[in-house]
Short mmCIF file of C-alpha atoms in Angstrom, two decimals:
data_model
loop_
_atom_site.label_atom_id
_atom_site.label_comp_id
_atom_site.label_asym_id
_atom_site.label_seq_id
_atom_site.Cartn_x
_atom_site.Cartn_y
_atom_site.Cartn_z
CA UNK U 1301 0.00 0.00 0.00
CA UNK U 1302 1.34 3.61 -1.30
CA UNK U 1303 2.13 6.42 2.17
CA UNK U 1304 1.12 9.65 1.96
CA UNK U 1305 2.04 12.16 4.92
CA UNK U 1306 -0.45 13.03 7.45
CA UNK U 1307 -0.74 14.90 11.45
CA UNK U 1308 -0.62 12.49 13.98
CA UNK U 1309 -0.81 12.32 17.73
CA UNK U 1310 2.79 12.19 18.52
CA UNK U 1311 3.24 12.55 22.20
CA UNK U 1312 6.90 12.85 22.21
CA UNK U 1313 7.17 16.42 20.28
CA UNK U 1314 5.71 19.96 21.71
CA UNK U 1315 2.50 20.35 20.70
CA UNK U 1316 1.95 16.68 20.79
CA UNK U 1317 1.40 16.58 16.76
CA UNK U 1318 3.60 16.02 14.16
CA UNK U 1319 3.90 14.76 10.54
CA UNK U 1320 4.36 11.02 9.91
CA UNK U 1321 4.04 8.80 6.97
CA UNK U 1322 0.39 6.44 6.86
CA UNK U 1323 -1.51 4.62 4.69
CA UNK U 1324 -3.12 5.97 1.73
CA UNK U 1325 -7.11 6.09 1.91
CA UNK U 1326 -8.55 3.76 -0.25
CA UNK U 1327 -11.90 5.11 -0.92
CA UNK U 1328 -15.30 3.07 -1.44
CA UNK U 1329 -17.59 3.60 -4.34
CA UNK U 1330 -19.35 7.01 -2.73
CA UNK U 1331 -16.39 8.77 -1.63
CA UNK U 1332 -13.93 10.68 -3.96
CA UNK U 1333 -10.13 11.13 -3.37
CA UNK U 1334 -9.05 14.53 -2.61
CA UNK U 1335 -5.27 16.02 -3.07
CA UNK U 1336 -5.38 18.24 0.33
CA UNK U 1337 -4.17 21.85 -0.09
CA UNK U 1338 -4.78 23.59 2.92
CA UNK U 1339 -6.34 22.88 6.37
CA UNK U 1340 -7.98 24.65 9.31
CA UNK U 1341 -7.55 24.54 12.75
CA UNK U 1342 -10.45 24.46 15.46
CA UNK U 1343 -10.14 24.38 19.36
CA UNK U 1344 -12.22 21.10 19.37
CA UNK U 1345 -10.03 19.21 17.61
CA UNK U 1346 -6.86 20.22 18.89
CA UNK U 1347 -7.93 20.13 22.01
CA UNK U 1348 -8.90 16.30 22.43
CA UNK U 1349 -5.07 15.80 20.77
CA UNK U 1350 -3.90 17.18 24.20
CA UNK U 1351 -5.02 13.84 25.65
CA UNK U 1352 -5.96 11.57 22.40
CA UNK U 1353 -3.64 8.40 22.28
CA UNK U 1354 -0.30 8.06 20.10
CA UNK U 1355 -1.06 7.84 16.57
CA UNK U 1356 -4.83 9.46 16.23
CA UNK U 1357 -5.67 11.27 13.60
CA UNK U 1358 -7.12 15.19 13.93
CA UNK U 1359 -9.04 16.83 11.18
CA UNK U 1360 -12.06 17.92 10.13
CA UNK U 1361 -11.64 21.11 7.46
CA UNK U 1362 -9.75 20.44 3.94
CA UNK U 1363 -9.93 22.24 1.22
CA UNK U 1364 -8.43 20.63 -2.65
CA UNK U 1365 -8.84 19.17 -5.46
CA UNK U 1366 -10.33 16.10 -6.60
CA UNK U 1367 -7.74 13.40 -7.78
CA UNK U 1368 -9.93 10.79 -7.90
CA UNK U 1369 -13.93 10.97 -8.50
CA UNK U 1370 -16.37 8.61 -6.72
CA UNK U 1371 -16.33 5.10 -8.34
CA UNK U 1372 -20.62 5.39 -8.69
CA UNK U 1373 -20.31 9.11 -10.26
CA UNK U 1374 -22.18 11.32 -7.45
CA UNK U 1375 -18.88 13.42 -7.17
CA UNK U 1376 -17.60 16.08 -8.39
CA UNK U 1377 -15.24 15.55 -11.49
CA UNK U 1378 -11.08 14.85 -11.73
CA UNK U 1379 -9.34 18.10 -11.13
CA UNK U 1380 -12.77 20.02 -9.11
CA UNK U 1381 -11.95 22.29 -6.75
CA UNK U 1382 -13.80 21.65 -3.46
CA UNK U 1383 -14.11 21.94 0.02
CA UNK U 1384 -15.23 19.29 2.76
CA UNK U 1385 -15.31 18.27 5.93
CA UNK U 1386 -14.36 14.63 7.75
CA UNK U 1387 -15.47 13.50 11.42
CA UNK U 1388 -11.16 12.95 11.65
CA UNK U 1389 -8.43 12.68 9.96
CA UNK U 1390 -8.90 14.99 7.16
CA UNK U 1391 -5.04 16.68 7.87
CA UNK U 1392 -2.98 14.60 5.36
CA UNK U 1393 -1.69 15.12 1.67
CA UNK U 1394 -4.73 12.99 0.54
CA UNK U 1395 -8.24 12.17 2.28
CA UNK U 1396 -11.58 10.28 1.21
CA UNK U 1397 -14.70 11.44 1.70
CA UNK U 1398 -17.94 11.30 1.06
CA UNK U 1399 -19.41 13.68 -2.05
CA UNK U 1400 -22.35 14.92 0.33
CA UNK U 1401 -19.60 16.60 2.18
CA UNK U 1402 -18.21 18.30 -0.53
CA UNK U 1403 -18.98 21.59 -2.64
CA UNK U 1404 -17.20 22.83 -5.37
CA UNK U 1405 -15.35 26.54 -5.06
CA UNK U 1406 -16.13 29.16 -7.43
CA UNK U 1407 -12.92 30.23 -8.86
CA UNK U 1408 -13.06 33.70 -7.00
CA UNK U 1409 -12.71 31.88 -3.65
CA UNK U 1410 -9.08 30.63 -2.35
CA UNK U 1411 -8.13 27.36 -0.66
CA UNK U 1412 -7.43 29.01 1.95
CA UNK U 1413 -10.77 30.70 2.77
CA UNK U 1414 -12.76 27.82 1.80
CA UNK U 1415 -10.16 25.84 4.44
CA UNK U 1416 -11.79 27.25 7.09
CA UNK U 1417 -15.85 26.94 6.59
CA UNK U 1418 -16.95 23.40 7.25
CA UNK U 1419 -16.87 24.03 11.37
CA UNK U 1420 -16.68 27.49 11.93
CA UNK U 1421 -18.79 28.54 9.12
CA UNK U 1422 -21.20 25.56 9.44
CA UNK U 1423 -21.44 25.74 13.15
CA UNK U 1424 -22.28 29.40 12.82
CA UNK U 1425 -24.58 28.81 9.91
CA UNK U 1426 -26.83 26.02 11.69
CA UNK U 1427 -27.09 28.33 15.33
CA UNK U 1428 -28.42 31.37 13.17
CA UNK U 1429 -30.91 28.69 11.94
CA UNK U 1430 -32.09 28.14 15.24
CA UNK U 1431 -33.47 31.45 15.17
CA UNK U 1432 -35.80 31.29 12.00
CA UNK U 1433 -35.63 34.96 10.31
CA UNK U 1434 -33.56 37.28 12.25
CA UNK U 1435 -34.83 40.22 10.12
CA UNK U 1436 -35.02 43.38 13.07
CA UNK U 1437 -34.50 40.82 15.97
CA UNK U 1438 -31.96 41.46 17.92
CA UNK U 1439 -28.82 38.74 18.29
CA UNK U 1440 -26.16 38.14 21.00
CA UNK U 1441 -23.05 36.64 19.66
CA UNK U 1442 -20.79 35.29 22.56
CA UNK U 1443 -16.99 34.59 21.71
CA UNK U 1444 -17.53 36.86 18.94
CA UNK U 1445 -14.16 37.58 18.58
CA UNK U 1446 -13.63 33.34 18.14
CA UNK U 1447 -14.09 31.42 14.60
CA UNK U 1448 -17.72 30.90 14.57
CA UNK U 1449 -18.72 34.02 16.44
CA UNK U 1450 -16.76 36.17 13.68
CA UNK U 1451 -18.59 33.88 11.27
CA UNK U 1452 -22.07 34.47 13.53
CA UNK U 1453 -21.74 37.76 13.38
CA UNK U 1454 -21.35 38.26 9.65
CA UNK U 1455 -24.30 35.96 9.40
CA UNK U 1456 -26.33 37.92 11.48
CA UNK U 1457 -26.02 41.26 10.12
CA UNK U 1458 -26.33 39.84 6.59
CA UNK U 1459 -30.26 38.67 7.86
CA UNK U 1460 -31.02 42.05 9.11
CA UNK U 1461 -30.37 41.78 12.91
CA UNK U 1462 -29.76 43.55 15.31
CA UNK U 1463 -26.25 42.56 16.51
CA UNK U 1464 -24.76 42.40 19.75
CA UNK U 1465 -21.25 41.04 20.33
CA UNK U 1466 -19.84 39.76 23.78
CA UNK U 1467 -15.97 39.44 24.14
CA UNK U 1468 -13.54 39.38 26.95
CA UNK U 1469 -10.56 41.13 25.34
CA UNK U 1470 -10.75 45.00 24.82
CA UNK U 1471 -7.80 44.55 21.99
CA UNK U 1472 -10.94 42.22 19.82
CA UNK U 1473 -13.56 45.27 19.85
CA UNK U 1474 -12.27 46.68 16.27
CA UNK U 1475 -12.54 43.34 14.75
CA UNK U 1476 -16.05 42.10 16.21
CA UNK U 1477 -17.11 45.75 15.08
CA UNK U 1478 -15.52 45.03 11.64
CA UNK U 1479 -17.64 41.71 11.44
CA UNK U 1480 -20.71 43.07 12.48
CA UNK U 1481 -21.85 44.18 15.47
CA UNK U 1482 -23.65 47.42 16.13
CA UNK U 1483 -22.43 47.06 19.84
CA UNK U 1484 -20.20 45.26 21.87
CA UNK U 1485 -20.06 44.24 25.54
CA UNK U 1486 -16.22 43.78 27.02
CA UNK U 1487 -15.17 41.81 30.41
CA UNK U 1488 -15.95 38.78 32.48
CA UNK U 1489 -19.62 39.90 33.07
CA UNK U 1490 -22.04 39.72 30.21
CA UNK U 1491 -24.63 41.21 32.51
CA UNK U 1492 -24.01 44.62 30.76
CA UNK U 1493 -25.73 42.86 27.54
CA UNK U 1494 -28.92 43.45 29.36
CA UNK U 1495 -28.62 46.84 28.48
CA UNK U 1496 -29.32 46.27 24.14
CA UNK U 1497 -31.75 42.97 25.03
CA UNK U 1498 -33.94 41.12 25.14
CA UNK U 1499 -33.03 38.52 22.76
CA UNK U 1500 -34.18 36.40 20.07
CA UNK U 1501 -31.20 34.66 19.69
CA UNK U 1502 -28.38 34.63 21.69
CA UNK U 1503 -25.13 31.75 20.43
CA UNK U 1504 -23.40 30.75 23.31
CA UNK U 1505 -20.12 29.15 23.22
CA UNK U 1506 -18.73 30.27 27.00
CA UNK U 1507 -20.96 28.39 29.73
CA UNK U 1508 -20.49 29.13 33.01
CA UNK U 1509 -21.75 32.11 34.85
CA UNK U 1510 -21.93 33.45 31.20
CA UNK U 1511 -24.50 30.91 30.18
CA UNK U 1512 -26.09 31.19 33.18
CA UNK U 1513 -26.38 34.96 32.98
CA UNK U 1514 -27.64 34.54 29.35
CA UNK U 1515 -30.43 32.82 29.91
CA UNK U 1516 -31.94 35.85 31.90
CA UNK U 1517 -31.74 37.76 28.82
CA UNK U 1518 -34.05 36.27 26.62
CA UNK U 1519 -36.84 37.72 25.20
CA UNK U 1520 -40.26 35.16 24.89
CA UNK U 1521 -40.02 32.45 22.38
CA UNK U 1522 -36.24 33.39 22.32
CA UNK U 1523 -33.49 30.63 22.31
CA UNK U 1524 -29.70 30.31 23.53
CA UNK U 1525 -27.90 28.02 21.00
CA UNK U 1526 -25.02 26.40 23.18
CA UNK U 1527 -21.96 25.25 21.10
CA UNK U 1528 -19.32 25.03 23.58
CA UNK U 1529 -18.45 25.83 27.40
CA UNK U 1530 -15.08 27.23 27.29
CA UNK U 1531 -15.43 29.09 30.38
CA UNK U 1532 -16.77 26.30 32.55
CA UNK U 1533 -19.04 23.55 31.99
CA UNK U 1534 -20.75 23.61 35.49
CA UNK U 1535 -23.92 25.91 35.21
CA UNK U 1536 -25.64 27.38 38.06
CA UNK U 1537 -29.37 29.53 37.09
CA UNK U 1538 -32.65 30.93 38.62
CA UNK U 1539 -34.75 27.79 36.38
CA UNK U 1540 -38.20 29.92 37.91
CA UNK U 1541 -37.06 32.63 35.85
CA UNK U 1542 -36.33 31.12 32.82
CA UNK U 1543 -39.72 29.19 33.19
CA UNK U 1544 -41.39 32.54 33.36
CA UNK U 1545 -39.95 33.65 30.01
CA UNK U 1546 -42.79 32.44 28.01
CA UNK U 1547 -41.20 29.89 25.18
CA UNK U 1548 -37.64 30.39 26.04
CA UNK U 1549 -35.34 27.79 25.08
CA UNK U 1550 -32.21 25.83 25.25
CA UNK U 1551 -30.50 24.17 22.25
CA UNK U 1552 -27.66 21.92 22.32
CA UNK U 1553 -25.79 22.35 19.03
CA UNK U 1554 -23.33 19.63 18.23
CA UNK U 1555 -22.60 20.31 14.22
CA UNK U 1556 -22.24 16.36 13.07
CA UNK U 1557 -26.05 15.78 14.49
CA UNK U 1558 -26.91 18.73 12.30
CA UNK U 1559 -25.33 17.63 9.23
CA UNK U 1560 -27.82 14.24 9.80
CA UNK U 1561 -30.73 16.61 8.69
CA UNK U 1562 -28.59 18.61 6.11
CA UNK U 1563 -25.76 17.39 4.46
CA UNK U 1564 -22.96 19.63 4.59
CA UNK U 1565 -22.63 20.15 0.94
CA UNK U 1566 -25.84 22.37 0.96
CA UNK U 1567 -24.67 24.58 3.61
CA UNK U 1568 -20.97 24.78 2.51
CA UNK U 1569 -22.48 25.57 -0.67
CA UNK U 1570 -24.62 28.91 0.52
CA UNK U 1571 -21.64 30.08 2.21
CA UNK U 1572 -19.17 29.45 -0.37
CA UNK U 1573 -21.77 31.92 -2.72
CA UNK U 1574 -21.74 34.48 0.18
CA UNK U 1575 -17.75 34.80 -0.36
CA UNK U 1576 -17.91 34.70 -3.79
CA UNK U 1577 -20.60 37.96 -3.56
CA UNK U 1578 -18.39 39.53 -1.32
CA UNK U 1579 -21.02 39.47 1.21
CA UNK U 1580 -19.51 36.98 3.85
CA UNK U 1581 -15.73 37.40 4.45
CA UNK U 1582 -13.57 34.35 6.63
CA UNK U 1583 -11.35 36.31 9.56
CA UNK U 1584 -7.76 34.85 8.88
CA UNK U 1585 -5.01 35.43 11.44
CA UNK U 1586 -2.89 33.23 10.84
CA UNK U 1587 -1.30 31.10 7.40
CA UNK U 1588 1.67 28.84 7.87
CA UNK U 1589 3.16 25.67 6.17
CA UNK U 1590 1.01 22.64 7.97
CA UNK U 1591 5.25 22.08 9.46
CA UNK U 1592 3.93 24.34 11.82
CA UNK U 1593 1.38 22.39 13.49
CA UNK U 1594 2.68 22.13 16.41
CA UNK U 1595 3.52 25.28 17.36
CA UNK U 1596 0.43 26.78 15.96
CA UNK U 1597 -2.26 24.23 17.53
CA UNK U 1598 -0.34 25.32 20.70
CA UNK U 1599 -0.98 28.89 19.94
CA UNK U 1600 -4.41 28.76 19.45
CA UNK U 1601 -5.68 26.70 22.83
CA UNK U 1602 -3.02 29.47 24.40
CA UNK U 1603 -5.86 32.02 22.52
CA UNK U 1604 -2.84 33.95 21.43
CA UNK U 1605 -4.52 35.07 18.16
CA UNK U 1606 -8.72 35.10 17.11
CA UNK U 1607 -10.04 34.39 14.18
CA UNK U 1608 -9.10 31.37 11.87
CA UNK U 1609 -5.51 29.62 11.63
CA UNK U 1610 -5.15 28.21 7.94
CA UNK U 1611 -2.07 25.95 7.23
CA UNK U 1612 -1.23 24.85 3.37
CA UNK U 1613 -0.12 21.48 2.38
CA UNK U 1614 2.89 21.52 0.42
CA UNK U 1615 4.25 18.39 -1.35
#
């Protein structure tokens, strides 16, 4: 069987990931071969490589080209540029995947920003659904300075919200303001959001006493979308309170159980036009040769830069 080069769980290097030779996917008859050009990196993922055993595979964002189409046709065609999205393993020179994860790029966007939409960009696309139409509602965005919340607020202001951005970092205010929000909240307390609410929508990635403090802002029939709990996971509230807000709601977002209803070709696909129109733009910090994984996965659980980290594949 042929190697190709992939990132691996390699406990004895910093970072604890590293290149190493494996063996080439062999793909059945609905998945296509992809030549990987550039990857993305999300907190998820490198995170559970902090502890995952020697040899796993991260990787869920790839953007390439097609090397080899789908043995029963339902792929794109040899030499299609395309974007997609694996449950792991999709950081290596070549990956196999299923065509319902895939869309194609128009030839206006880059590898690189396609590289990082199938998590950030879908997670953010599938909370805003949550809301139904957003048009004059008003929208909290927590972590807005983050991946999806940069991709959340974007989103938002592009359905006619009403925007509201939460961060912790006064340095982030320019760049949540850039992506979208008409005002922004700054510090360890997001009880000064009460101030622009109630909400319709608020997307919640923090937990903790900014979860629980969220939930008190909701206007009836509104909904908190929770995505993550980087702030805590242990959740204290006043539950007679939120049972008083007539229809409020709590969602649990977890973005694989939402591809189950809609593949992520259709979504990848609405976002991918939104670049192409100008109208949705992906927040890059950082670009580095994937050599660089190490150091850069460490950077970004360190949160020493926002936005997206995007690291090319070279041969």
């Amino acid at each position: 069987m042929s190697k190709i080069r992939a990132v691996i769980v390699d406990p004895n290097v910093p970072g604890r990931l590293a290149l190493h030779e494996v063996d080439a996917p062999i793909p059945p008859p609905n998945e296509a071969l992809v030549r990987v050009a550039a990857i993305s990196l999300n907190r998820g993922e490198v995170r559970r490589s902090t502890s995952a055993d020697a040899g796993w595979r991260p990787g869920w964002d790839f953007a390439g080209t097609v090397e080899t189409p789908a043995a029963d046709g339902s792929s794109p065609p040899l030499g299609t540029r395309v974007v997609g999205l694996l449950r792991s393993g999709a950081w290596g020179e070549l990956v196999s995947v299923t065509t319902n994860a895939l869309a194609e790029l128009p030839a206006s966007v880059s590898f690189a920003q396609a590289a990082t939409l199938p998590v950030a960009g879908l997670t953010a696309y599938h909370a805003l659904l949550k809301g139904g139409s957003l048009l004059g509602r008003t929208v909290l965005i927590t972590g807005a300075s983050g991946g999806v919340g940069n991709f959340a607020l974007q989103l938002a202001r592009l359905s006619g919200a009403k925007v509201v951005g939460y961060i912790r970092q006064a340095g982030y205010e320019s760049i949540v303001k850039e992506a979208g929000a008409q005002s922004v909240v700054i510090g360890e307390d997001l009880s000064p959001a009460r101030e622009y609410g109630p909400y319709h929508l608020i997307v919640e990635s923090v937990g903790g006493n900014t979860l629980s403090t969220a939930l008190k802002l909701l206007a009836p029939d509104g909904v908190t979308v929770l995505f993550g709990t980087s702030g805590g996971s242990e959740v204290t509230f006043d539950a007679s309170q939120f049972y008083a807000t007539a229809g409020a709601s709590l969602y649990a977002l977890i973005l694989f159980h939402e591809l189950q209803r809609e593949s992520a070709s259709v979504g990848l696909k609405r976002l991918l036009n939104l670049i192409e129109t100008g109208q949705l733009c992906p927040h890059i910090d950082v670009e580095a040769s994937w050599t660089e994984i190490g150091d850069l996965a460490q950077q970004l659980l360190d949160r020493r830069f926002p936005g997206k980290a995007v690291l090319h594949v070279s041969a």
